[in-house]
């Protein structure tokens, strides 16, 4: 009986790996379009945002996180951190956003999806 119990974990592992599809998914249309911006929170042109407000960009598809850090320019020379969560890009100020100045966030068109497709145009 103990010999059979030793084989049980091995059998379970073999069953789990045997059921999974090996390789990329097939079928469907080929993705040739870059990410498209769906929304910005807070809205573009918002006034009186809080000094610690996160700025969130939501796209229509998953973003390649490697392409993002070099594709962002904030004109106020402020330190910030980035979070990339699937289709969301979140910019968080390290300290605080300035209170009496415009904060311009520029996203270059070099932001890509996982198929290496870049955005059609830059965003400001």
JSON list of C-alpha atoms in Angstrom, two decimals:
[
{"chain": "A", "resi": 1, "resn": "UNK", "atom": "CA", "xyz": [0.00, 0.00, 0.00]},
{"chain": "A", "resi": 2, "resn": "UNK", "atom": "CA", "xyz": [2.83, 2.47, 0.77]},
{"chain": "A", "resi": 3, "resn": "UNK", "atom": "CA", "xyz": [4.33, 1.91, -2.71]},
{"chain": "A", "resi": 4, "resn": "UNK", "atom": "CA", "xyz": [1.08, 3.09, -4.29]},
{"chain": "A", "resi": 5, "resn": "UNK", "atom": "CA", "xyz": [1.00, 6.16, -2.01]},
{"chain": "A", "resi": 6, "resn": "UNK", "atom": "CA", "xyz": [4.49, 7.17, -3.20]},
{"chain": "A", "resi": 7, "resn": "UNK", "atom": "CA", "xyz": [3.35, 7.12, -6.82]},
{"chain": "A", "resi": 8, "resn": "UNK", "atom": "CA", "xyz": [0.21, 9.19, -6.22]},
{"chain": "A", "resi": 9, "resn": "UNK", "atom": "CA", "xyz": [1.94, 12.65, -6.30]},
{"chain": "A", "resi": 10, "resn": "UNK", "atom": "CA", "xyz": [3.80, 11.67, -9.48]},
{"chain": "A", "resi": 11, "resn": "UNK", "atom": "CA", "xyz": [0.57, 10.58, -11.17]},
{"chain": "A", "resi": 12, "resn": "UNK", "atom": "CA", "xyz": [-1.19, 13.81, -10.17]},
{"chain": "A", "resi": 13, "resn": "UNK", "atom": "CA", "xyz": [1.67, 15.93, -11.57]},
{"chain": "A", "resi": 14, "resn": "UNK", "atom": "CA", "xyz": [1.67, 13.98, -14.85]},
{"chain": "A", "resi": 15, "resn": "UNK", "atom": "CA", "xyz": [-2.09, 14.44, -15.20]},
{"chain": "A", "resi": 16, "resn": "UNK", "atom": "CA", "xyz": [-1.88, 18.20, -14.60]},
{"chain": "A", "resi": 17, "resn": "UNK", "atom": "CA", "xyz": [0.90, 18.75, -17.14]},
{"chain": "A", "resi": 18, "resn": "UNK", "atom": "CA", "xyz": [-0.67, 16.39, -19.65]},
{"chain": "A", "resi": 19, "resn": "UNK", "atom": "CA", "xyz": [-3.90, 18.39, -19.76]},
{"chain": "A", "resi": 20, "resn": "UNK", "atom": "CA", "xyz": [-2.37, 21.81, -20.48]},
{"chain": "A", "resi": 21, "resn": "UNK", "atom": "CA", "xyz": [-1.97, 23.00, -24.05]},
{"chain": "A", "resi": 22, "resn": "UNK", "atom": "CA", "xyz": [1.70, 23.27, -24.94]},
{"chain": "A", "resi": 23, "resn": "UNK", "atom": "CA", "xyz": [2.59, 26.22, -27.20]},
{"chain": "A", "resi": 24, "resn": "UNK", "atom": "CA", "xyz": [0.88, 29.47, -28.20]},
{"chain": "A", "resi": 25, "resn": "UNK", "atom": "CA", "xyz": [-2.84, 29.66, -28.83]},
{"chain": "A", "resi": 26, "resn": "UNK", "atom": "CA", "xyz": [-3.85, 29.37, -32.46]},
{"chain": "A", "resi": 27, "resn": "UNK", "atom": "CA", "xyz": [-6.68, 30.84, -34.48]},
{"chain": "A", "resi": 28, "resn": "UNK", "atom": "CA", "xyz": [-8.27, 34.27, -34.59]},
{"chain": "A", "resi": 29, "resn": "UNK", "atom": "CA", "xyz": [-7.21, 37.44, -36.33]},
{"chain": "A", "resi": 30, "resn": "UNK", "atom": "CA", "xyz": [-3.56, 38.55, -36.35]},
{"chain": "A", "resi": 31, "resn": "UNK", "atom": "CA", "xyz": [-3.06, 41.60, -34.11]},
{"chain": "A", "resi": 32, "resn": "UNK", "atom": "CA", "xyz": [-1.48, 44.36, -36.20]},
{"chain": "A", "resi": 33, "resn": "UNK", "atom": "CA", "xyz": [-2.77, 47.38, -34.25]},
{"chain": "A", "resi": 34, "resn": "UNK", "atom": "CA", "xyz": [-1.02, 49.04, -31.35]},
{"chain": "A", "resi": 35, "resn": "UNK", "atom": "CA", "xyz": [-2.64, 49.82, -27.99]},
{"chain": "A", "resi": 36, "resn": "UNK", "atom": "CA", "xyz": [-5.45, 52.37, -28.10]},
{"chain": "A", "resi": 37, "resn": "UNK", "atom": "CA", "xyz": [-6.10, 54.69, -25.14]},
{"chain": "A", "resi": 38, "resn": "UNK", "atom": "CA", "xyz": [-9.65, 54.21, -23.84]},
{"chain": "A", "resi": 39, "resn": "UNK", "atom": "CA", "xyz": [-9.73, 56.53, -20.82]},
{"chain": "A", "resi": 40, "resn": "UNK", "atom": "CA", "xyz": [-7.72, 58.72, -18.46]},
{"chain": "A", "resi": 41, "resn": "UNK", "atom": "CA", "xyz": [-8.48, 59.18, -14.76]},
{"chain": "A", "resi": 42, "resn": "UNK", "atom": "CA", "xyz": [-8.68, 61.98, -13.75]},
{"chain": "A", "resi": 43, "resn": "UNK", "atom": "CA", "xyz": [-9.93, 63.31, -17.07]},
{"chain": "A", "resi": 44, "resn": "UNK", "atom": "CA", "xyz": [-7.55, 65.18, -19.34]},
{"chain": "A", "resi": 45, "resn": "UNK", "atom": "CA", "xyz": [-7.59, 68.90, -18.48]},
{"chain": "A", "resi": 46, "resn": "UNK", "atom": "CA", "xyz": [-8.83, 68.34, -14.91]},
{"chain": "A", "resi": 47, "resn": "UNK", "atom": "CA", "xyz": [-8.31, 71.19, -12.48]},
{"chain": "A", "resi": 48, "resn": "UNK", "atom": "CA", "xyz": [-7.72, 71.02, -8.74]},
{"chain": "A", "resi": 49, "resn": "UNK", "atom": "CA", "xyz": [-6.64, 67.42, -8.52]},
{"chain": "A", "resi": 50, "resn": "UNK", "atom": "CA", "xyz": [-5.25, 66.34, -5.17]},
{"chain": "A", "resi": 51, "resn": "UNK", "atom": "CA", "xyz": [-1.48, 66.61, -4.77]},
{"chain": "A", "resi": 52, "resn": "UNK", "atom": "CA", "xyz": [-1.14, 62.83, -4.36]},
{"chain": "A", "resi": 53, "resn": "UNK", "atom": "CA", "xyz": [-3.62, 61.89, -7.12]},
{"chain": "A", "resi": 54, "resn": "UNK", "atom": "CA", "xyz": [-2.72, 58.84, -9.20]},
{"chain": "A", "resi": 55, "resn": "UNK", "atom": "CA", "xyz": [-3.01, 59.30, -12.95]},
{"chain": "A", "resi": 56, "resn": "UNK", "atom": "CA", "xyz": [-4.38, 56.18, -14.63]},
{"chain": "A", "resi": 57, "resn": "UNK", "atom": "CA", "xyz": [-4.35, 55.45, -18.37]},
{"chain": "A", "resi": 58, "resn": "UNK", "atom": "CA", "xyz": [-6.50, 52.55, -19.53]},
{"chain": "A", "resi": 59, "resn": "UNK", "atom": "CA", "xyz": [-5.80, 50.91, -22.89]},
{"chain": "A", "resi": 60, "resn": "UNK", "atom": "CA", "xyz": [-7.77, 48.44, -25.01]},
{"chain": "A", "resi": 61, "resn": "UNK", "atom": "CA", "xyz": [-5.17, 45.65, -24.73]},
{"chain": "A", "resi": 62, "resn": "UNK", "atom": "CA", "xyz": [-2.35, 44.36, -22.55]},
{"chain": "A", "resi": 63, "resn": "UNK", "atom": "CA", "xyz": [0.75, 46.54, -22.51]},
{"chain": "A", "resi": 64, "resn": "UNK", "atom": "CA", "xyz": [4.36, 45.40, -22.82]},
{"chain": "A", "resi": 65, "resn": "UNK", "atom": "CA", "xyz": [5.83, 46.70, -19.53]},
{"chain": "A", "resi": 66, "resn": "UNK", "atom": "CA", "xyz": [9.34, 46.90, -21.01]},
{"chain": "A", "resi": 67, "resn": "UNK", "atom": "CA", "xyz": [8.26, 49.60, -23.50]},
{"chain": "A", "resi": 68, "resn": "UNK", "atom": "CA", "xyz": [6.70, 51.96, -20.96]},
{"chain": "A", "resi": 69, "resn": "UNK", "atom": "CA", "xyz": [9.38, 53.60, -18.72]},
{"chain": "A", "resi": 70, "resn": "UNK", "atom": "CA", "xyz": [11.32, 55.14, -21.62]},
{"chain": "A", "resi": 71, "resn": "UNK", "atom": "CA", "xyz": [8.06, 56.28, -23.28]},
{"chain": "A", "resi": 72, "resn": "UNK", "atom": "CA", "xyz": [6.90, 58.67, -20.51]},
{"chain": "A", "resi": 73, "resn": "UNK", "atom": "CA", "xyz": [7.93, 62.28, -20.03]},
{"chain": "A", "resi": 74, "resn": "UNK", "atom": "CA", "xyz": [6.49, 64.51, -17.32]},
{"chain": "A", "resi": 75, "resn": "UNK", "atom": "CA", "xyz": [7.39, 68.14, -18.02]},
{"chain": "A", "resi": 76, "resn": "UNK", "atom": "CA", "xyz": [7.51, 69.24, -14.40]},
{"chain": "A", "resi": 77, "resn": "UNK", "atom": "CA", "xyz": [10.71, 67.27, -13.61]},
{"chain": "A", "resi": 78, "resn": "UNK", "atom": "CA", "xyz": [8.94, 65.51, -10.77]},
{"chain": "A", "resi": 79, "resn": "UNK", "atom": "CA", "xyz": [9.86, 62.11, -9.45]},
{"chain": "A", "resi": 80, "resn": "UNK", "atom": "CA", "xyz": [7.20, 59.49, -9.98]},
{"chain": "A", "resi": 81, "resn": "UNK", "atom": "CA", "xyz": [6.74, 55.75, -9.95]},
{"chain": "A", "resi": 82, "resn": "UNK", "atom": "CA", "xyz": [4.93, 53.55, -12.44]},
{"chain": "A", "resi": 83, "resn": "UNK", "atom": "CA", "xyz": [2.65, 50.58, -12.05]},
{"chain": "A", "resi": 84, "resn": "UNK", "atom": "CA", "xyz": [1.69, 48.54, -15.08]},
{"chain": "A", "resi": 85, "resn": "UNK", "atom": "CA", "xyz": [-1.26, 46.25, -14.45]},
{"chain": "A", "resi": 86, "resn": "UNK", "atom": "CA", "xyz": [-2.35, 44.52, -17.66]},
{"chain": "A", "resi": 87, "resn": "UNK", "atom": "CA", "xyz": [-4.16, 47.24, -19.61]},
{"chain": "A", "resi": 88, "resn": "UNK", "atom": "CA", "xyz": [-3.60, 49.96, -16.99]},
{"chain": "A", "resi": 89, "resn": "UNK", "atom": "CA", "xyz": [-0.69, 52.35, -16.66]},
{"chain": "A", "resi": 90, "resn": "UNK", "atom": "CA", "xyz": [-0.66, 54.16, -13.31]},
{"chain": "A", "resi": 91, "resn": "UNK", "atom": "CA", "xyz": [1.60, 57.15, -12.57]},
{"chain": "A", "resi": 92, "resn": "UNK", "atom": "CA", "xyz": [2.08, 57.94, -8.88]},
{"chain": "A", "resi": 93, "resn": "UNK", "atom": "CA", "xyz": [3.93, 61.04, -7.64]},
{"chain": "A", "resi": 94, "resn": "UNK", "atom": "CA", "xyz": [6.86, 60.24, -5.31]},
{"chain": "A", "resi": 95, "resn": "UNK", "atom": "CA", "xyz": [6.10, 63.34, -3.26]},
{"chain": "A", "resi": 96, "resn": "UNK", "atom": "CA", "xyz": [3.32, 65.64, -4.47]},
{"chain": "A", "resi": 97, "resn": "UNK", "atom": "CA", "xyz": [2.16, 67.18, -7.73]},
{"chain": "A", "resi": 98, "resn": "UNK", "atom": "CA", "xyz": [2.64, 70.97, -7.87]},
{"chain": "A", "resi": 99, "resn": "UNK", "atom": "CA", "xyz": [-0.43, 72.92, -6.77]},
{"chain": "A", "resi": 100, "resn": "UNK", "atom": "CA", "xyz": [-0.28, 76.01, -9.00]},
{"chain": "A", "resi": 101, "resn": "UNK", "atom": "CA", "xyz": [1.22, 74.57, -12.19]},
{"chain": "A", "resi": 102, "resn": "UNK", "atom": "CA", "xyz": [0.08, 72.46, -15.08]},
{"chain": "A", "resi": 103, "resn": "UNK", "atom": "CA", "xyz": [1.41, 68.91, -15.05]},
{"chain": "A", "resi": 104, "resn": "UNK", "atom": "CA", "xyz": [1.90, 67.70, -18.61]},
{"chain": "A", "resi": 105, "resn": "UNK", "atom": "CA", "xyz": [2.26, 63.98, -19.15]},
{"chain": "A", "resi": 106, "resn": "UNK", "atom": "CA", "xyz": [3.56, 62.93, -22.55]},
{"chain": "A", "resi": 107, "resn": "UNK", "atom": "CA", "xyz": [3.30, 59.33, -23.71]},
{"chain": "A", "resi": 108, "resn": "UNK", "atom": "CA", "xyz": [5.38, 58.60, -26.79]},
{"chain": "A", "resi": 109, "resn": "UNK", "atom": "CA", "xyz": [3.94, 56.31, -29.44]},
{"chain": "A", "resi": 110, "resn": "UNK", "atom": "CA", "xyz": [6.62, 53.73, -28.57]},
{"chain": "A", "resi": 111, "resn": "UNK", "atom": "CA", "xyz": [4.33, 52.11, -25.98]},
{"chain": "A", "resi": 112, "resn": "UNK", "atom": "CA", "xyz": [3.73, 48.60, -27.35]},
{"chain": "A", "resi": 113, "resn": "UNK", "atom": "CA", "xyz": [1.53, 45.60, -26.87]},
{"chain": "A", "resi": 114, "resn": "UNK", "atom": "CA", "xyz": [2.91, 42.06, -26.54]},
{"chain": "A", "resi": 115, "resn": "UNK", "atom": "CA", "xyz": [2.92, 41.62, -30.33]},
{"chain": "A", "resi": 116, "resn": "UNK", "atom": "CA", "xyz": [5.37, 44.57, -30.57]},
{"chain": "A", "resi": 117, "resn": "UNK", "atom": "CA", "xyz": [2.75, 46.86, -32.17]},
{"chain": "A", "resi": 118, "resn": "UNK", "atom": "CA", "xyz": [3.29, 50.53, -31.23]},
{"chain": "A", "resi": 119, "resn": "UNK", "atom": "CA", "xyz": [0.58, 53.12, -30.64]},
{"chain": "A", "resi": 120, "resn": "UNK", "atom": "CA", "xyz": [-0.61, 55.08, -33.68]},
{"chain": "A", "resi": 121, "resn": "UNK", "atom": "CA", "xyz": [0.20, 58.50, -32.20]},
{"chain": "A", "resi": 122, "resn": "UNK", "atom": "CA", "xyz": [1.67, 60.06, -29.05]},
{"chain": "A", "resi": 123, "resn": "UNK", "atom": "CA", "xyz": [-0.59, 61.26, -26.24]},
{"chain": "A", "resi": 124, "resn": "UNK", "atom": "CA", "xyz": [-0.33, 64.48, -24.22]}
]
